CSV table of C-alpha atoms in Angstrom, one decimal:
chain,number,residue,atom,x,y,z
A,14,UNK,CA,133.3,119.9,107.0
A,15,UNK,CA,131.2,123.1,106.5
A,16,UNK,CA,128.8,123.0,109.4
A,17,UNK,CA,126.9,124.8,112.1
A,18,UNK,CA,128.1,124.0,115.4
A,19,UNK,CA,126.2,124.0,118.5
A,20,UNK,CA,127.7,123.7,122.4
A,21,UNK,CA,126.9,122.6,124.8
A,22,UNK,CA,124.0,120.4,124.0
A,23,UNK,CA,122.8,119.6,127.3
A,24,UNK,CA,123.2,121.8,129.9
A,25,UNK,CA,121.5,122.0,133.3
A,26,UNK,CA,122.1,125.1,135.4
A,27,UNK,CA,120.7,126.7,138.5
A,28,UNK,CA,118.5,129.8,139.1
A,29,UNK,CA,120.3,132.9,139.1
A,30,UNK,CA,123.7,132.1,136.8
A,31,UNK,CA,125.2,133.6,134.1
A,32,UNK,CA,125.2,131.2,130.4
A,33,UNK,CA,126.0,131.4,127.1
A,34,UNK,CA,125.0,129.6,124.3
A,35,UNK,CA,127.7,129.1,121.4
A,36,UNK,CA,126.8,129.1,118.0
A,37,UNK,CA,129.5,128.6,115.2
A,38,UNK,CA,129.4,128.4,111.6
A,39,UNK,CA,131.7,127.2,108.5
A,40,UNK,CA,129.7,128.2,105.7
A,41,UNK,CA,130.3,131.6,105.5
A,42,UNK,CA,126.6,132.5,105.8
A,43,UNK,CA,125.7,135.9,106.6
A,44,UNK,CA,123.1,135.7,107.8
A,45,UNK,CA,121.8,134.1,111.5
A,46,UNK,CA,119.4,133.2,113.8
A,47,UNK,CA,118.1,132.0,117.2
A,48,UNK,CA,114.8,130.1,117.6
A,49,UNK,CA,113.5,128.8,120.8
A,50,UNK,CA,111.7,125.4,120.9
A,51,UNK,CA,109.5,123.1,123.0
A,52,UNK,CA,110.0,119.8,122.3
A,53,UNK,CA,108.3,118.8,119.3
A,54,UNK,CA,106.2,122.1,119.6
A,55,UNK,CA,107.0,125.3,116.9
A,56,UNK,CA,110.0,127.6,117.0
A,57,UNK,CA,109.9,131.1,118.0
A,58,UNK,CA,112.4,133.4,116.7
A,59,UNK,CA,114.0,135.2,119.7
A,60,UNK,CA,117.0,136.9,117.9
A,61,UNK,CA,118.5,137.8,114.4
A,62,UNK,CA,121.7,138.6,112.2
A,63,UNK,CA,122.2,140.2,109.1
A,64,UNK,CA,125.8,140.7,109.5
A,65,UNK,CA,128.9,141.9,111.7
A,66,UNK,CA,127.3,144.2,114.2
A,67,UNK,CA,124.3,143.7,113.0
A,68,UNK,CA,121.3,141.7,115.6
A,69,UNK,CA,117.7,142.7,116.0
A,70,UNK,CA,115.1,140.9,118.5
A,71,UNK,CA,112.7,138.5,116.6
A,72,UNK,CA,109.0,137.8,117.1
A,73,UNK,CA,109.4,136.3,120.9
A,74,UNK,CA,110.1,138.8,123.6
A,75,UNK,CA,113.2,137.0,124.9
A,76,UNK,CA,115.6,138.3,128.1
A,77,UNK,CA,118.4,137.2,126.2
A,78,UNK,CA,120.9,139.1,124.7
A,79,UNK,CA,123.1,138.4,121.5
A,80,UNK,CA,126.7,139.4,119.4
A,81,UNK,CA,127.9,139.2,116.4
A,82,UNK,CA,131.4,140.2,116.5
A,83,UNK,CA,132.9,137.9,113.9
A,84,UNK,CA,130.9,136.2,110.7
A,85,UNK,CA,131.1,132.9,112.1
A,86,UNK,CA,130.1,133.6,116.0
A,87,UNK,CA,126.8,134.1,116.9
A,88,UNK,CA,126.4,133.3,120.9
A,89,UNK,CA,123.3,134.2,123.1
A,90,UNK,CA,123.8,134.9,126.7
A,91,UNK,CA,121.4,134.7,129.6
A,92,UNK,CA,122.8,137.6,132.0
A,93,UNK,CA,120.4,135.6,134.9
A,94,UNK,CA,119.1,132.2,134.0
A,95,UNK,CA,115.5,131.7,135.6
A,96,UNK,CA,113.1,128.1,135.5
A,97,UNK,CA,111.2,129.9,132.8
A,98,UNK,CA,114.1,130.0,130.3
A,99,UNK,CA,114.2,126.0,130.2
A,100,UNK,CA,113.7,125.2,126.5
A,101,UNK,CA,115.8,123.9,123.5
A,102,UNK,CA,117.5,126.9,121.7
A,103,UNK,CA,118.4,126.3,118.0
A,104,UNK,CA,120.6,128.4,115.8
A,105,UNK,CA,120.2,128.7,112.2
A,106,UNK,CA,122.6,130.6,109.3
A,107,UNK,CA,121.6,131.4,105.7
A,108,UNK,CA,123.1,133.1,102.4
A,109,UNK,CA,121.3,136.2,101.2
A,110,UNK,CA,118.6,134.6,99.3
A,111,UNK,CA,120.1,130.9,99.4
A,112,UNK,CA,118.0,128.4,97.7
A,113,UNK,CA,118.4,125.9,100.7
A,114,UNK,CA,117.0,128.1,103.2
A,115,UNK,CA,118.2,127.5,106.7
A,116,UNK,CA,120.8,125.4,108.0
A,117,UNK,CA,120.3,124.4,111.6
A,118,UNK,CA,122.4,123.4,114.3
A,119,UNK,CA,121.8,120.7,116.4
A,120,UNK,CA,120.3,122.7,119.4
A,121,UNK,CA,121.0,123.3,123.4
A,122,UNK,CA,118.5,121.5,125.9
A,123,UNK,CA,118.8,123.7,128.6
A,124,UNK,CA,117.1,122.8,132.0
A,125,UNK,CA,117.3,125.8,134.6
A,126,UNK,CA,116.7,124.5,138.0
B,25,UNK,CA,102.5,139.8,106.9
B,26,UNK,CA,102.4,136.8,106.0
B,27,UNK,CA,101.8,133.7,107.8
B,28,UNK,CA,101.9,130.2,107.3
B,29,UNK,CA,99.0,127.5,108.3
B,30,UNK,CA,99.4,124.3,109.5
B,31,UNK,CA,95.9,123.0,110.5
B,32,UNK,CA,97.3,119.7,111.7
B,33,UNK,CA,98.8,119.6,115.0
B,34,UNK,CA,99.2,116.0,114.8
B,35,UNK,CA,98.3,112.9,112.0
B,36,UNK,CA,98.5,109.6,112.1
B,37,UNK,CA,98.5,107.0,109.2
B,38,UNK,CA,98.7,103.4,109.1
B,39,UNK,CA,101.8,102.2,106.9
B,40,UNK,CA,101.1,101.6,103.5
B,41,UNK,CA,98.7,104.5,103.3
B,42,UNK,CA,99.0,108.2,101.5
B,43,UNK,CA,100.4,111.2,103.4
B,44,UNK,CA,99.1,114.6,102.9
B,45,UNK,CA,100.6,117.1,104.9
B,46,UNK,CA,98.8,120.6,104.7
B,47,UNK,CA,100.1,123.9,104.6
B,48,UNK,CA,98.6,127.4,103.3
B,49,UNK,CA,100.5,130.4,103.6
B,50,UNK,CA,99.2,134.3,103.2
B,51,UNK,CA,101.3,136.3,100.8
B,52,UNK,CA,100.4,138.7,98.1
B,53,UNK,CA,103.5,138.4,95.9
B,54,UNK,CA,105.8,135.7,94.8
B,55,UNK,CA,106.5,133.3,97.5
B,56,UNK,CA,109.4,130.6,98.3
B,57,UNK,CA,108.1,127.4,99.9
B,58,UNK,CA,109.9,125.0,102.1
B,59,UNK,CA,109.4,121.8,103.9
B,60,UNK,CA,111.5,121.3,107.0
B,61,UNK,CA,111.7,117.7,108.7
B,62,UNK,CA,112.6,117.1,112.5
B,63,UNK,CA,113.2,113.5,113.4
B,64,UNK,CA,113.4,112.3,117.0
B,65,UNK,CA,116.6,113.5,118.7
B,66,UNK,CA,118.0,114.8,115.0
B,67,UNK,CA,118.0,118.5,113.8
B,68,UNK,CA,116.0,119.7,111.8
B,69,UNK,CA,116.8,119.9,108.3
B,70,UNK,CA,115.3,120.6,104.8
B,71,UNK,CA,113.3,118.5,103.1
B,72,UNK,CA,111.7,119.7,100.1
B,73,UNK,CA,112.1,123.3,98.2
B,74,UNK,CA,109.3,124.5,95.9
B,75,UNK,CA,111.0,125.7,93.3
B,76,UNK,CA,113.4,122.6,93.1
B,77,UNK,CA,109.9,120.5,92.2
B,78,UNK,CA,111.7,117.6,93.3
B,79,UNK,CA,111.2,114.3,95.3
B,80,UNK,CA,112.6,113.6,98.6
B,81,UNK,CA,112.5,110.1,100.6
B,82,UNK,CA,109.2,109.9,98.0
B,83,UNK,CA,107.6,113.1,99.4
B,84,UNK,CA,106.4,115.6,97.1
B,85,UNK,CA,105.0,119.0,97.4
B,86,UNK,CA,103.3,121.4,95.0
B,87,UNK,CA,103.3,124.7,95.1
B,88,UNK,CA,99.3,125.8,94.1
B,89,UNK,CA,99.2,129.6,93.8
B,90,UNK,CA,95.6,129.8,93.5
B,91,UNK,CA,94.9,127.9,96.7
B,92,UNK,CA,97.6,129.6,98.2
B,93,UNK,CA,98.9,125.8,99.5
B,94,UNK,CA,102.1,123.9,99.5
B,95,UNK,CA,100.8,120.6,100.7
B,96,UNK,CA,103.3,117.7,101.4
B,97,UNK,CA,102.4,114.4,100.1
B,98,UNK,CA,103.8,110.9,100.4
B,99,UNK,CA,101.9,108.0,98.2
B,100,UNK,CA,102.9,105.2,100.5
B,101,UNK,CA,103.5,106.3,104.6
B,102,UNK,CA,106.9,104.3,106.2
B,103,UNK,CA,107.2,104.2,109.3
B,104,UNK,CA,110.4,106.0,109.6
B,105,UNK,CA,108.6,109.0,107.9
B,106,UNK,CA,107.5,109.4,111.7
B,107,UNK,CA,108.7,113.2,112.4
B,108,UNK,CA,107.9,117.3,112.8
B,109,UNK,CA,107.2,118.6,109.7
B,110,UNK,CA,107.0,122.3,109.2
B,111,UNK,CA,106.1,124.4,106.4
B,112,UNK,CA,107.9,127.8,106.0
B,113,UNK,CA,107.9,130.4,103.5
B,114,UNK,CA,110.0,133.0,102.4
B,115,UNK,CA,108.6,136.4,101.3
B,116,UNK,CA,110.6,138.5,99.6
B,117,UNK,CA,113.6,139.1,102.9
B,118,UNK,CA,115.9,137.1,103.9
B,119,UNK,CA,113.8,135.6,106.7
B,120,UNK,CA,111.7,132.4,107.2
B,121,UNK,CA,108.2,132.5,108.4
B,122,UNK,CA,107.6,128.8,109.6
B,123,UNK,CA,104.1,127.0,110.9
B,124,UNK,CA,103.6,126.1,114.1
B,125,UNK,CA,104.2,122.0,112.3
B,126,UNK,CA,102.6,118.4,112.1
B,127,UNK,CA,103.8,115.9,114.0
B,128,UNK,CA,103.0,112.4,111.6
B,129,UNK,CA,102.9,109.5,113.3
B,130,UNK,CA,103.1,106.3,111.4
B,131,UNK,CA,101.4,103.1,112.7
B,132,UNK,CA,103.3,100.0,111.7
């Protein structure tokens, strides 16, 4: 079933490691997107994707760092995970100009402690 | 840039009674409006799309160019209406500018 895909969606991880956050689409979307969320609180947009090659930072200064290698694959990696990075992390994919807007995945909880 | 409003950070009906959801947005040209939903422990997904001027789960939403609002309305509030709401808008690029949402709480 065409779908964005989201793993893990829990994880709790201590000071100082290395994650990534996978992000998978099969709609052939072009375009994606990662939003940080509190909770029940609004998202930030932390990183972007127009394309292969293609990422851009969004609106929220984020230490995380994205690829876009393949049209599908959109993961977000934390070099050095710190307390402050413990949010839920949502990815989103769109067509140019799609009349449904966003699709979202399901999001990562992630607790760093 | 444009922005979207929210004023509401939270709003809570009784069941039985009309839902009006509000959202303004700042844009000069020809927008595209959008209501998102986020139930508890689901994603969020789309709701309502202005130019679709259709009814969802009995919500509605016009777009009022003049105002400059997209309010979401409901005549009769359920109680599994309970959920985020956010308003975005989409100016002219491929990205969404979303409100900061309206958490509706419905009392039974």
């Amino acid at each position: 079933e065409a779908d964005i895909y989201q793993t893990p969606r829990y994880l709790v991880i201590g000071t100082g490691k290395k994650i990534t956050l996978e992000c998978s689409q099969t709609m052939g979307h072009d375009k994606m997107y990662w939003y940080q969320q509190d909770p029940g609180m609004e998202l930030h947009l932390i990183h972007y994707s127009y394309g292969v090659n293609s990422t851009e930072k969004g609106d929220l200064s984020s230490e995380s760092t994205v690829s876009r290698i393949r049209t599908e694959h959109f993961p977000l990696t934390l070099e050095s995970a710190r307390p402050s990075h413990t949010s839920q992390y949502l990815c989103a994919s769109s067509e140019t100009r799609g009349l449904n807007g966003y699709t979202f995945g399901s999001g990562t909880r992630l607790t760093v402690v | 840039a444009q922005r979207v409003t929210q004023p509401e950070k939270l709003l809570s009906v009784f069941k039985g009674a009309p839902v009006e959801l509000k959202c303004n947005y700042s844009y000069s040209g020809s927008p595209e409006l959008f209501w998102y939903v986020q139930y508890s422990r689901q994603r969020l997904q789309l709701l309502l799309r202005h130019i679709s001027r259709e009814s969802i789960k009995g919500f509605t939403a016009d777009l009022n160019k003049g105002e400059t609002s997209f309010h979401l309305k409901k005549p009769f509030a359920q109680e599994e209406d309970s959920a985020m709401y956010y308003c975005a808008l989409r100016a002219g690029s491929y990205q969404l500018t979303f409100g900061k949402g309206t958490k509706l709480s419905v009392i039974p």
